[in-house]
PDB file of C-alpha atoms and ligand atoms in Angstrom:
ATOM      1  CA  MET A   1      -0.211   0.110  -0.105  1.00 73.00           C
ATOM      2  CA  LYS A   2       1.396   3.718  -0.481  1.00 86.00           C
ATOM      3  CA  GLU A   3      -0.183   5.718   2.187  1.00 95.00           C
ATOM      4  CA  LEU A   4       1.420   6.112   4.894  1.00 98.00           C
ATOM      5  CA  LEU A   5      -0.393   5.644   8.318  1.00 98.00           C
ATOM      6  CA  PHE A   6       0.109   8.136  10.312  1.00 98.00           C
ATOM      7  CA  LEU A   7      -0.155   7.596  14.464  1.00 98.00           C
ATOM      8  CA  ASN A   8      -2.174  10.042  17.059  1.00 98.00           C
ATOM      9  CA  PRO A   9       0.158   9.692  20.313  1.00 98.00           C
ATOM     10  CA  VAL A  10      -1.484   8.756  23.068  1.00 98.00           C
ATOM     11  CA  LEU A  11       0.366  11.452  26.590  1.00 98.00           C
ATOM     12  CA  LYS A  12       0.598  10.551  30.146  1.00 97.00           C
ATOM     13  CA  GLU A  13       0.775  12.388  32.605  1.00 96.00           C
ATOM     14  CA  CYS A  14       3.749  10.847  35.538  1.00 93.00           C
ATOM     15  CA  ILE A  15       4.788  11.719  38.787  1.00 90.00           C
ATOM     16  CA  TRP A  16       8.215  11.964  38.002  1.00 93.00           C
ATOM     17  CA  GLY A  17       7.498  13.553  34.300  1.00 96.00           C
ATOM     18  CA  GLY A  18       7.600  17.215  33.117  1.00 97.00           C
ATOM     19  CA  THR A  19       6.796  20.071  30.333  1.00 98.00           C
ATOM     20  CA  ARG A  20       9.698  19.167  27.754  1.00 98.00           C
ATOM     21  CA  LEU A  21       7.596  16.750  25.416  1.00 98.00           C
ATOM     22  CA  SER A  22       5.516  20.017  24.369  1.00 98.00           C
ATOM     23  CA  GLN A  23       8.220  20.824  22.642  1.00 98.00           C
ATOM     24  CA  PHE A  24       7.227  18.488  19.379  1.00 98.00           C
ATOM     25  CA  GLY A  25       4.053  20.091  19.832  1.00 97.00           C
ATOM     26  CA  TYR A  26       2.052  18.203  21.570  1.00 98.00           C
ATOM     27  CA  ARG A  27      -0.871  19.937  23.461  1.00 97.00           C
ATOM     28  CA  LEU A  28       0.573  18.191  27.187  1.00 97.00           C
ATOM     29  CA  PRO A  29      -2.377  17.277  29.590  1.00 96.00           C
ATOM     30  CA  SER A  30      -0.750  18.224  33.044  1.00 96.00           C
ATOM     31  CA  ASP A  31       2.795  19.905  33.758  1.00 97.00           C
ATOM     32  CA  ARG A  32       3.214  16.506  34.754  1.00 96.00           C
ATOM     33  CA  THR A  33       3.754  15.161  31.728  1.00 98.00           C
ATOM     34  CA  GLY A  34       5.979  11.900  31.541  1.00 97.00           C
ATOM     35  CA  GLU A  35       5.671   9.829  28.304  1.00 98.00           C
ATOM     36  CA  CYS A  36       4.486  10.152  24.962  1.00 98.00           C
ATOM     37  CA  TRP A  37       3.378   6.694  23.240  1.00 98.00           C
ATOM     38  CA  GLY A  38       3.776   7.718  19.571  1.00 98.00           C
ATOM     39  CA  ILE A  39       3.764   3.829  18.071  1.00 98.00           C
ATOM     40  CA  SER A  40       1.961   1.937  20.383  1.00 97.00           C
ATOM     41  CA  ALA A  41      -0.673  -0.704  19.804  1.00 97.00           C
ATOM     42  CA  HIS A  42      -1.235  -1.170  23.817  1.00 93.00           C
ATOM     43  CA  ARG A  43      -4.034  -1.374  25.777  1.00 91.00           C
ATOM     44  CA  ASN A  44      -3.095   1.432  27.769  1.00 92.00           C
ATOM     45  CA  GLY A  45      -2.566   3.994  25.237  1.00 95.00           C
ATOM     46  CA  ASP A  46      -3.691   2.364  21.611  1.00 97.00           C
ATOM     47  CA  CYS A  47      -2.701   4.437  19.032  1.00 98.00           C
ATOM     48  CA  THR A  48      -5.026   5.751  15.950  1.00 98.00           C
ATOM     49  CA  VAL A  49      -4.458   6.445  13.051  1.00 98.00           C
ATOM     50  CA  THR A  50      -5.124  10.293  12.262  1.00 98.00           C
ATOM     51  CA  SER A  51      -6.362   9.878   8.681  1.00 97.00           C
ATOM     52  CA  GLY A  52      -7.147   7.912   5.034  1.00 97.00           C
ATOM     53  CA  THR A  53      -8.016   5.407   4.685  1.00 97.00           C
ATOM     54  CA  TYR A  54      -7.963   3.927   7.485  1.00 98.00           C
ATOM     55  CA  ALA A  55      -8.830   6.711   9.810  1.00 98.00           C
ATOM     56  CA  GLY A  56      -9.963   6.656  13.322  1.00 98.00           C
ATOM     57  CA  ILE A  57      -9.057   2.093  13.505  1.00 98.00           C
ATOM     58  CA  SER A  58      -6.395   2.285  16.311  1.00 98.00           C
ATOM     59  CA  LEU A  59      -3.277  -0.219  15.820  1.00 98.00           C
ATOM     60  CA  SER A  60      -4.385  -2.642  17.999  1.00 98.00           C
ATOM     61  CA  GLU A  61      -7.066  -3.629  15.444  1.00 98.00           C
ATOM     62  CA  LEU A  62      -5.417  -2.487  11.944  1.00 98.00           C
ATOM     63  CA  PHE A  63      -2.593  -5.102  13.587  1.00 98.00           C
ATOM     64  CA  ARG A  64      -5.930  -7.814  13.426  1.00 97.00           C
ATOM     65  CA  SER A  65      -8.046  -7.372  11.036  1.00 97.00           C
ATOM     66  CA  HIS A  66      -5.042  -5.978   7.903  1.00 97.00           C
ATOM     67  CA  ARG A  67      -2.268  -7.737   9.090  1.00 96.00           C
ATOM     68  CA  GLU A  68      -0.977  -7.822   5.772  1.00 96.00           C
ATOM     69  CA  LEU A  69       0.234  -3.851   6.208  1.00 97.00           C
ATOM     70  CA  PHE A  70       2.526  -5.411   8.278  1.00 97.00           C
ATOM     71  CA  GLY A  71       4.246  -8.262   5.962  1.00 94.00           C
ATOM     72  CA  GLY A  72       1.971 -11.395   7.689  1.00 94.00           C
ATOM     73  CA  ILE A  73       4.509 -11.351  10.558  1.00 94.00           C
ATOM     74  CA  GLY A  74       3.746 -13.597  13.217  1.00 91.00           C
ATOM     75  CA  GLY A  75       2.288 -12.486  16.980  1.00 89.00           C
ATOM     76  CA  GLU A  76      -0.726 -11.332  19.247  1.00 89.00           C
ATOM     77  CA  SER A  77      -0.225  -8.441  19.044  1.00 92.00           C
ATOM     78  CA  PHE A  78       1.846  -5.249  17.054  1.00 96.00           C
ATOM     79  CA  PRO A  79       5.408  -5.569  18.315  1.00 94.00           C
ATOM     80  CA  LEU A  80       7.020  -2.629  18.804  1.00 96.00           C
ATOM     81  CA  LEU A  81       6.433   0.292  21.615  1.00 96.00           C
ATOM     82  CA  ILE A  82       7.964   3.394  20.594  1.00 98.00           C
ATOM     83  CA  LYS A  83       7.768   5.950  23.629  1.00 98.00           C
ATOM     84  CA  LEU A  84       9.245   9.839  23.879  1.00 98.00           C
ATOM     85  CA  ILE A  85       9.940   9.724  27.987  1.00 98.00           C
ATOM     86  CA  ASP A  86      10.565  13.098  29.451  1.00 98.00           C
ATOM     87  CA  ALA A  87      12.593  12.491  33.348  1.00 97.00           C
ATOM     88  CA  LYS A  88      11.910  15.248  35.764  1.00 96.00           C
ATOM     89  CA  SER A  89      12.977  13.175  38.178  1.00 95.00           C
ATOM     90  CA  ASP A  90      13.998   9.732  39.145  1.00 95.00           C
ATOM     91  CA  LEU A  91      12.778   6.442  37.472  1.00 95.00           C
ATOM     92  CA  SER A  92      12.638   3.736  39.664  1.00 94.00           C
ATOM     93  CA  VAL A  93      15.242   1.030  39.495  1.00 97.00           C
ATOM     94  CA  GLN A  94      14.115  -2.022  37.248  1.00 97.00           C
ATOM     95  CA  VAL A  95      14.512  -4.634  35.327  1.00 97.00           C
ATOM     96  CA  HIS A  96      12.439  -7.229  32.976  1.00 97.00           C
ATOM     97  CA  PRO A  97      12.840 -10.698  32.499  1.00 96.00           C
ATOM     98  CA  ASP A  98      13.530 -12.327  28.823  1.00 93.00           C
ATOM     99  CA  ASP A  99      10.890 -14.689  26.944  1.00 89.00           C
ATOM    100  CA  GLU A 100      12.261 -17.602  28.304  1.00 91.00           C
ATOM    101  CA  TYR A 101      10.998 -16.268  32.158  1.00 94.00           C
ATOM    102  CA  ALA A 102       7.903 -14.608  31.018  1.00 92.00           C
ATOM    103  CA  ARG A 103       6.867 -17.308  29.080  1.00 90.00           C
ATOM    104  CA  ILE A 104       6.454 -19.985  32.494  1.00 93.00           C
ATOM    105  CA  HIS A 105       6.284 -17.481  34.939  1.00 94.00           C
ATOM    106  CA  GLU A 106       4.198 -14.768  33.721  1.00 91.00           C
ATOM    107  CA  ASN A 107       1.253 -16.699  32.069  1.00 88.00           C
ATOM    108  CA  GLY A 108       3.379 -16.994  28.767  1.00 83.00           C
ATOM    109  CA  ALA A 109       3.750 -13.155  27.692  1.00 83.00           C
ATOM    110  CA  LEU A 110       6.874 -12.356  26.698  1.00 83.00           C
ATOM    111  CA  GLY A 111      10.016 -11.068  28.522  1.00 88.00           C
ATOM    112  CA  LYS A 112      11.164  -6.950  27.144  1.00 92.00           C
ATOM    113  CA  ALA A 113      14.524  -5.463  25.822  1.00 94.00           C
ATOM    114  CA  GLU A 114      13.611  -2.244  25.035  1.00 96.00           C
ATOM    115  CA  CYS A 115      16.451   0.143  23.716  1.00 97.00           C
ATOM    116  CA  TRP A 116      17.107   4.194  24.657  1.00 98.00           C
ATOM    117  CA  TYR A 117      18.533   7.204  22.573  1.00 98.00           C
ATOM    118  CA  ILE A 118      19.095  10.783  24.129  1.00 98.00           C
ATOM    119  CA  LEU A 119      17.698  13.347  22.971  1.00 98.00           C
ATOM    120  CA  ASP A 120      18.564  15.588  25.366  1.00 97.00           C
ATOM    121  CA  CYS A 121      19.939  14.835  28.850  1.00 97.00           C
ATOM    122  CA  ASP A 122      21.874  17.814  31.620  1.00 94.00           C
ATOM    123  CA  GLU A 123      25.176  18.710  32.078  1.00 94.00           C
ATOM    124  CA  ASP A 124      26.078  15.574  34.617  1.00 94.00           C
ATOM    125  CA  ALA A 125      23.391  13.293  33.422  1.00 95.00           C
ATOM    126  CA  THR A 126      24.254   9.486  35.288  1.00 97.00           C
ATOM    127  CA  ILE A 127      21.763   6.524  33.825  1.00 97.00           C
ATOM    128  CA  VAL A 128      21.787   3.555  36.082  1.00 98.00           C
ATOM    129  CA  LEU A 129      22.485   0.184  33.647  1.00 98.00           C
ATOM    130  CA  GLY A 130      23.546  -2.218  35.487  1.00 98.00           C
ATOM    131  CA  HIS A 131      25.248  -3.218  38.705  1.00 98.00           C
ATOM    132  CA  ARG A 132      28.511  -3.514  40.610  1.00 97.00           C
ATOM    133  CA  ALA A 133      28.114  -7.052  41.956  1.00 97.00           C
ATOM    134  CA  LYS A 134      30.597  -9.265  41.399  1.00 96.00           C
ATOM    135  CA  ASP A 135      28.465 -12.149  41.724  1.00 95.00           C
ATOM    136  CA  ARG A 136      24.604 -13.303  42.035  1.00 93.00           C
ATOM    137  CA  LYS A 137      25.945 -13.859  45.888  1.00 95.00           C
ATOM    138  CA  GLU A 138      27.180 -10.477  46.480  1.00 97.00           C
ATOM    139  CA  ALA A 139      23.764  -8.950  44.534  1.00 96.00           C
ATOM    140  CA  GLU A 140      21.893 -10.762  46.698  1.00 96.00           C
ATOM    141  CA  GLU A 141      23.328  -9.329  49.717  1.00 97.00           C
ATOM    142  CA  MET A 142      23.476  -6.006  48.892  1.00 97.00           C
ATOM    143  CA  ILE A 143      19.832  -6.492  48.048  1.00 95.00           C
ATOM    144  CA  ARG A 144      19.173  -7.507  50.943  1.00 94.00           C
ATOM    145  CA  GLN A 145      20.661  -4.846  52.904  1.00 95.00           C
ATOM    146  CA  GLY A 146      19.437  -2.282  51.133  1.00 93.00           C
ATOM    147  CA  ARG A 147      23.263  -0.942  50.116  1.00 95.00           C
ATOM    148  CA  PHE A 148      21.319  -0.034  46.474  1.00 94.00           C
ATOM    149  CA  SER A 149      23.859   2.716  46.519  1.00 93.00           C
ATOM    150  CA  ASP A 150      26.441   0.616  46.157  1.00 96.00           C
ATOM    151  CA  PHE A 151      25.145  -1.621  44.291  1.00 97.00           C
ATOM    152  CA  ILE A 152      23.464   0.440  41.171  1.00 96.00           C
ATOM    153  CA  ARG A 153      26.526   0.930  38.432  1.00 97.00           C
ATOM    154  CA  GLU A 154      25.715   4.750  36.887  1.00 97.00           C
ATOM    155  CA  ILE A 155      26.622   5.573  33.607  1.00 97.00           C
ATOM    156  CA  PRO A 156      27.274   9.151  32.454  1.00 97.00           C
ATOM    157  CA  ILE A 157      25.367   9.567  28.980  1.00 97.00           C
ATOM    158  CA  ARG A 158      25.270  13.382  26.659  1.00 97.00           C
ATOM    159  CA  LYS A 159      22.705  13.687  23.941  1.00 97.00           C
ATOM    160  CA  GLY A 160      22.866  11.715  21.132  1.00 97.00           C
ATOM    161  CA  ASP A 161      24.434   8.095  23.385  1.00 97.00           C
ATOM    162  CA  PHE A 162      22.299   4.753  22.415  1.00 98.00           C
ATOM    163  CA  LEU A 163      22.062   2.459  24.800  1.00 98.00           C
ATOM    164  CA  MET A 164      20.895  -0.938  24.986  1.00 97.00           C
ATOM    165  CA  ILE A 165      19.149  -2.396  27.458  1.00 97.00           C
ATOM    166  CA  GLU A 166      18.755  -6.432  27.302  1.00 95.00           C
ATOM    167  CA  PRO A 167      16.702  -8.085  29.610  1.00 96.00           C
ATOM    168  CA  GLY A 168      18.155  -8.860  32.950  1.00 97.00           C
ATOM    169  CA  VAL A 169      20.125  -5.644  32.779  1.00 98.00           C
ATOM    170  CA  ILE A 170      18.896  -3.473  35.634  1.00 97.00           C
ATOM    171  CA  HIS A 171      18.165   0.501  34.516  1.00 98.00           C
ATOM    172  CA  ALA A 172      16.258   3.276  35.018  1.00 98.00           C
ATOM    173  CA  ILE A 173      15.888   6.704  33.527  1.00 98.00           C
ATOM    174  CA  LYS A 174      17.544   9.348  36.091  1.00 97.00           C
ATOM    175  CA  GLY A 175      15.998  12.753  36.583  1.00 96.00           C
ATOM    176  CA  GLY A 176      17.078  15.917  33.461  1.00 96.00           C
ATOM    177  CA  THR A 177      16.992  13.150  30.785  1.00 98.00           C
ATOM    178  CA  MET A 178      14.682  13.208  27.576  1.00 98.00           C
ATOM    179  CA  LEU A 179      14.824  10.008  25.580  1.00 98.00           C
ATOM    180  CA  LEU A 180      13.407   8.348  22.769  1.00 98.00           C
ATOM    181  CA  GLU A 181      12.512   4.324  23.521  1.00 98.00           C
ATOM    182  CA  THR A 182      11.833   1.770  21.102  1.00 97.00           C
ATOM    183  CA  GLN A 183      10.939  -1.377  23.037  1.00 95.00           C
ATOM    184  CA  GLU A 184       8.879  -4.988  22.824  1.00 91.00           C
ATOM    185  CA  ASN A 185       5.263  -4.687  23.447  1.00 87.00           C
ATOM    186  CA  SER A 186       5.349  -5.995  26.740  1.00 83.00           C
ATOM    187  CA  ASP A 187       4.066  -5.138  30.329  1.00 77.00           C
ATOM    188  CA  ILE A 188       6.385  -6.860  32.908  1.00 90.00           C
ATOM    189  CA  THR A 189       8.504  -4.580  34.742  1.00 94.00           C
ATOM    190  CA  TYR A 190      10.367  -5.111  38.060  1.00 96.00           C
ATOM    191  CA  ARG A 191      10.534  -3.094  40.488  1.00 96.00           C
ATOM    192  CA  LEU A 192      13.944  -3.202  42.840  1.00 95.00           C
ATOM    193  CA  TYR A 193      14.028  -0.124  43.793  1.00 95.00           C
ATOM    194  CA  ASP A 194      12.901   3.168  44.784  1.00 92.00           C
ATOM    195  CA  TYR A 195      15.101   5.809  46.336  1.00 90.00           C
ATOM    196  CA  GLY A 196      12.907   5.035  49.573  1.00 87.00           C
ATOM    197  CA  ARG A 197      10.217   7.957  47.926  1.00 87.00           C
ATOM    198  CA  LEU A 198       6.940   7.942  49.425  1.00 85.00           C
ATOM    199  CA  MET A 199       3.705   7.875  46.583  1.00 81.00           C
ATOM    200  CA  ASN A 200       0.184   8.736  48.456  1.00 85.00           C
ATOM    201  CA  GLY A 201       1.905   8.406  51.658  1.00 88.00           C
ATOM    202  CA  LEU A 202       3.071   4.230  50.670  1.00 89.00           C
ATOM    203  CA  PRO A 203       5.832   3.505  49.470  1.00 89.00           C
ATOM    204  CA  ARG A 204       5.312   1.648  45.508  1.00 89.00           C
ATOM    205  CA  LYS A 205       5.327  -2.231  45.202  1.00 92.00           C
ATOM    206  CA  LEU A 206       8.901  -3.747  44.253  1.00 94.00           C
ATOM    207  CA  HIS A 207       9.746  -7.298  43.388  1.00 95.00           C
ATOM    208  CA  ILE A 208      12.988  -8.574  45.023  1.00 95.00           C
ATOM    209  CA  GLU A 209      12.638 -11.201  44.174  1.00 95.00           C
ATOM    210  CA  GLU A 210      11.829 -11.456  40.175  1.00 96.00           C
ATOM    211  CA  SER A 211      13.936  -8.965  40.080  1.00 96.00           C
ATOM    212  CA  LEU A 212      17.146 -11.547  41.738  1.00 95.00           C
ATOM    213  CA  ALA A 213      15.739 -14.367  39.687  1.00 95.00           C
ATOM    214  CA  VAL A 214      16.030 -12.710  36.196  1.00 96.00           C
ATOM    215  CA  MET A 215      18.524 -10.389  36.744  1.00 97.00           C
ATOM    216  CA  LYS A 216      22.244 -10.335  34.860  1.00 97.00           C
ATOM    217  CA  CYS A 217      25.231 -11.321  37.503  1.00 96.00           C
ATOM    218  CA  PRO A 218      28.039  -9.762  36.573  1.00 96.00           C
ATOM    219  CA  CYS A 219      26.245  -6.979  34.444  1.00 97.00           C
ATOM    220  CA  LEU A 220      28.694  -3.715  33.174  1.00 97.00           C
ATOM    221  CA  PRO A 221      26.844  -3.392  29.709  1.00 95.00           C
ATOM    222  CA  ASP A 222      28.975  -0.870  27.526  1.00 92.00           C
ATOM    223  CA  LYS A 223      27.320   1.592  25.419  1.00 92.00           C
ATOM    224  CA  PRO A 224      27.403  -0.805  22.277  1.00 92.00           C
ATOM    225  CA  ASP A 225      29.500   0.105  18.958  1.00 93.00           C
ATOM    226  CA  PHE A 226      27.259   1.255  16.088  1.00 95.00           C
ATOM    227  CA  GLN A 227      28.301   2.000  12.226  1.00 96.00           C
ATOM    228  CA  THR A 228      27.386   4.787  10.768  1.00 97.00           C
ATOM    229  CA  GLU A 229      27.004   4.857   6.630  1.00 97.00           C
ATOM    230  CA  ARG A 230      27.197   8.822   5.089  1.00 98.00           C
ATOM    231  CA  ILE A 231      25.592   8.780   1.665  1.00 97.00           C
ATOM    232  CA  GLY A 232      25.986  12.899   0.440  1.00 96.00           C
ATOM    233  CA  ARG A 233      25.177  15.315   3.451  1.00 97.00           C
ATOM    234  CA  SER A 234      22.846  12.855   4.592  1.00 98.00           C
ATOM    235  CA  GLU A 235      23.659  10.364   7.552  1.00 98.00           C
ATOM    236  CA  ILE A 236      22.668   7.195   8.759  1.00 98.00           C
ATOM    237  CA  ARG A 237      22.775   5.635  12.229  1.00 98.00           C
ATOM    238  CA  HIS A 238      22.607   1.760  13.152  1.00 97.00           C
ATOM    239  CA  PHE A 239      22.041   1.385  16.147  1.00 97.00           C
ATOM    240  CA  VAL A 240      20.336  -2.100  16.757  1.00 96.00           C
ATOM    241  CA  SER A 241      19.613  -5.433  14.561  1.00 94.00           C
ATOM    242  CA  ASP A 242      18.649  -8.071  16.093  1.00 89.00           C
ATOM    243  CA  SER A 243      16.578 -10.616  16.645  1.00 87.00           C
ATOM    244  CA  HIS A 244      14.469  -8.821  18.797  1.00 88.00           C
ATOM    245  CA  PHE A 245      14.491  -4.930  17.010  1.00 94.00           C
ATOM    246  CA  SER A 246      16.190  -3.177  14.247  1.00 96.00           C
ATOM    247  CA  VAL A 247      16.357   0.624  15.347  1.00 98.00           C
ATOM    248  CA  SER A 248      18.176   3.558  13.209  1.00 98.00           C
ATOM    249  CA  LEU A 249      18.410   7.154  12.928  1.00 98.00           C
ATOM    250  CA  TYR A 250      18.419   8.781   9.507  1.00 98.00           C
ATOM    251  CA  LYS A 251      19.679  12.725   9.526  1.00 98.00           C
ATOM    252  CA  THR A 252      19.063  14.212   6.058  1.00 98.00           C
ATOM    253  CA  ASP A 253      20.005  16.945   4.428  1.00 98.00           C
ATOM    254  CA  GLY A 254      18.656  16.900   1.692  1.00 96.00           C
ATOM    255  CA  GLU A 255      17.263  13.813  -0.793  1.00 97.00           C
ATOM    256  CA  LEU A 256      18.174  10.699   0.458  1.00 98.00           C
ATOM    257  CA  SER A 257      16.517   7.637  -0.962  1.00 97.00           C
ATOM    258  CA  VAL A 258      16.301   4.464   1.372  1.00 97.00           C
ATOM    259  CA  PRO A 259      15.848   0.823  -0.047  1.00 97.00           C
ATOM    260  CA  ASN A 260      12.860  -1.160   1.744  1.00 96.00           C
ATOM    261  CA  ARG A 261      11.225  -4.668   1.352  1.00 94.00           C
ATOM    262  CA  ASN A 262      10.807  -4.895   5.361  1.00 96.00           C
ATOM    263  CA  PRO A 263       7.659  -5.676   6.806  1.00 96.00           C
ATOM    264  CA  PHE A 264       7.019  -2.414   8.176  1.00 97.00           C
ATOM    265  CA  ILE A 265       8.539   0.771   9.644  1.00 98.00           C
ATOM    266  CA  ALA A 266       7.987   2.732  12.574  1.00 98.00           C
ATOM    267  CA  VAL A 267       8.992   6.306  12.375  1.00 98.00           C
ATOM    268  CA  THR A 268       8.622   8.637  14.535  1.00 98.00           C
ATOM    269  CA  VAL A 269      10.680  12.334  13.493  1.00 98.00           C
ATOM    270  CA  LEU A 270      12.132  14.236  15.959  1.00 98.00           C
ATOM    271  CA  ASP A 271      13.959  17.389  14.642  1.00 98.00           C
ATOM    272  CA  GLY A 272      12.819  18.977  11.673  1.00 98.00           C
ATOM    273  CA  SER A 273      10.170  18.627   8.269  1.00 98.00           C
ATOM    274  CA  GLY A 274      10.649  17.692   4.903  1.00 98.00           C
ATOM    275  CA  THR A 275       9.007  15.262   2.807  1.00 98.00           C
ATOM    276  CA  LEU A 276       8.745  11.196   2.707  1.00 98.00           C
ATOM    277  CA  ASP A 277       7.890  11.237  -1.539  1.00 97.00           C
ATOM    278  CA  ASN A 278       5.309  13.903  -1.152  1.00 93.00           C
ATOM    279  CA  THR A 279       3.980  12.929   1.976  1.00 97.00           C
ATOM    280  CA  PRO A 280       5.028  16.087   4.450  1.00 98.00           C
ATOM    281  CA  VAL A 281       6.523  15.271   7.599  1.00 98.00           C
ATOM    282  CA  LYS A 282       7.604  17.141  10.230  1.00 98.00           C
ATOM    283  CA  LYS A 283       9.140  17.079  13.992  1.00 98.00           C
ATOM    284  CA  GLY A 284       6.815  15.257  16.230  1.00 98.00           C
ATOM    285  CA  ASP A 285       5.228  12.907  13.566  1.00 98.00           C
ATOM    286  CA  HIS A 286       5.068   9.532  14.353  1.00 98.00           C
ATOM    287  CA  PHE A 287       3.929   6.859  11.402  1.00 98.00           C
ATOM    288  CA  LEU A 288       3.828   3.728  10.054  1.00 98.00           C
ATOM    289  CA  ILE A 289       5.091   2.702   6.317  1.00 98.00           C
ATOM    290  CA  PRO A 290       3.375  -0.403   5.691  1.00 98.00           C
ATOM    291  CA  ALA A 291       4.505  -3.002   3.644  1.00 96.00           C
ATOM    292  CA  GLY A 292       4.413  -3.161   0.103  1.00 94.00           C
ATOM    293  CA  TYR A 293       4.899   0.806   0.330  1.00 97.00           C
ATOM    294  CA  GLY A 294       8.551  -0.464  -0.975  1.00 96.00           C
ATOM    295  CA  ASP A 295      11.613   2.240  -1.136  1.00 97.00           C
ATOM    296  CA  PHE A 296      11.472   5.558  -0.095  1.00 98.00           C
ATOM    297  CA  VAL A 297      12.742   9.168  -0.871  1.00 98.00           C
ATOM    298  CA  LEU A 298      13.543  11.523   2.001  1.00 98.00           C
ATOM    299  CA  SER A 299      14.207  14.925   1.756  1.00 97.00           C
ATOM    300  CA  GLY A 300      14.655  17.621   4.047  1.00 98.00           C
ATOM    301  CA  GLN A 301      16.435  18.326   6.985  1.00 98.00           C
ATOM    302  CA  THR A 302      14.863  15.457   9.591  1.00 98.00           C
ATOM    303  CA  GLU A 303      16.046  13.041  11.869  1.00 98.00           C
ATOM    304  CA  LEU A 304      14.034  10.140  12.285  1.00 98.00           C
ATOM    305  CA  MET A 305      13.884   6.909  14.087  1.00 98.00           C
ATOM    306  CA  MET A 306      13.308   4.744  12.084  1.00 98.00           C
ATOM    307  CA  SER A 307      12.533   0.655  13.530  1.00 98.00           C
ATOM    308  CA  THR A 308      11.619  -2.765  12.428  1.00 97.00           C
ATOM    309  CA  VAL A 309      11.809  -6.094  13.455  1.00 95.00           C
ATOM    310  CA  PRO A 310      12.680  -9.362  11.543  1.00 88.00           C
ATOM    311  CA  LYS A 311      10.043 -11.089   9.315  1.00 78.00           C
ATOM    312  CA  GLU A 312       9.598 -13.608  11.639  1.00 65.00           C
ATOM    313  CA  PRO A 313       9.812 -12.260  15.439  1.00 46.00           C
ATOM    314  CA  THR A 314       9.487 -14.520  18.502  1.00 44.00           C
ATOM    315  CA  VAL A 315       5.832 -15.843  18.591  1.00 46.00           C
ATOM    316  CA  ALA A 316       4.076 -15.478  22.771  1.00 46.00           C
ATOM    317  CA  ASN A 317       2.278 -18.248  23.954  1.00 42.00           C
ATOM    318  CA  PRO A 318       4.262 -20.996  20.621  1.00 37.00           C
TER     319      PRO A 318
HETATM  320 ZN1   ZN B 401      12.660  -1.042  31.159  1.00 86.42          ZN
END
């Protein structure tokens, strides 16, 4: 189909949110807006198509009833969830299970891999990625004794960094950071530590045993290496391509031809404005390039995050 499917993003109020997502042209629900679910078929924020042949239809319904738009890939639900996140204060420290653990312990659900592209952050910003225990025994001791500041590993980040968070890797976004998150469409999060904070006078529920069961030990992941391809004045950063998803950043300056045989491409416009073939695109837009659209030409000065999945993604409940 030769039609782009633009989506209405779903904005979320969060205790740790701020106001910076307004720079994407969104009307914020409050001054604590933490998340924009730009491409989501999740029941907690199911995006609808803005216009065209499928106007008003939710992404979950489109995936159910028009699988041909997604190259006929398997799975019960649309495989990706793409969010813009504005963290004014720290998010809780958490970990996600892998597919195997989730299948057994979470009713056949999928585990979760996710990745982050840093859009903006304070000058001395850090992020929690991994931990400092040398093995599982030491990790368990540190957690049971509440020695979280020793346990948690923080690394410095800068605008433009890319971070991969495999299942089993402890992680947290810290205050002052704005990022784009691409993740598997899964719900399952184990909260390990919440900085002793209270919400409505009570601490939020922690999942210590589950976290201990799924966390990698030792766990000192680096920022991944990636390839940068230069074509004319444009640039493509191929951040990751694995069994969960492929994620690349396209920085265009002028025209750029993009070959495309993917089952679909999920696109978020992070900056600038231009066109995809003859369709105008601008900062803050989220859309899908459906199966069969074929090759396309980008033009203008834009920054677009594009993601897709392998043709045979992991299927829940095999
Ligand atoms: Zn996470």
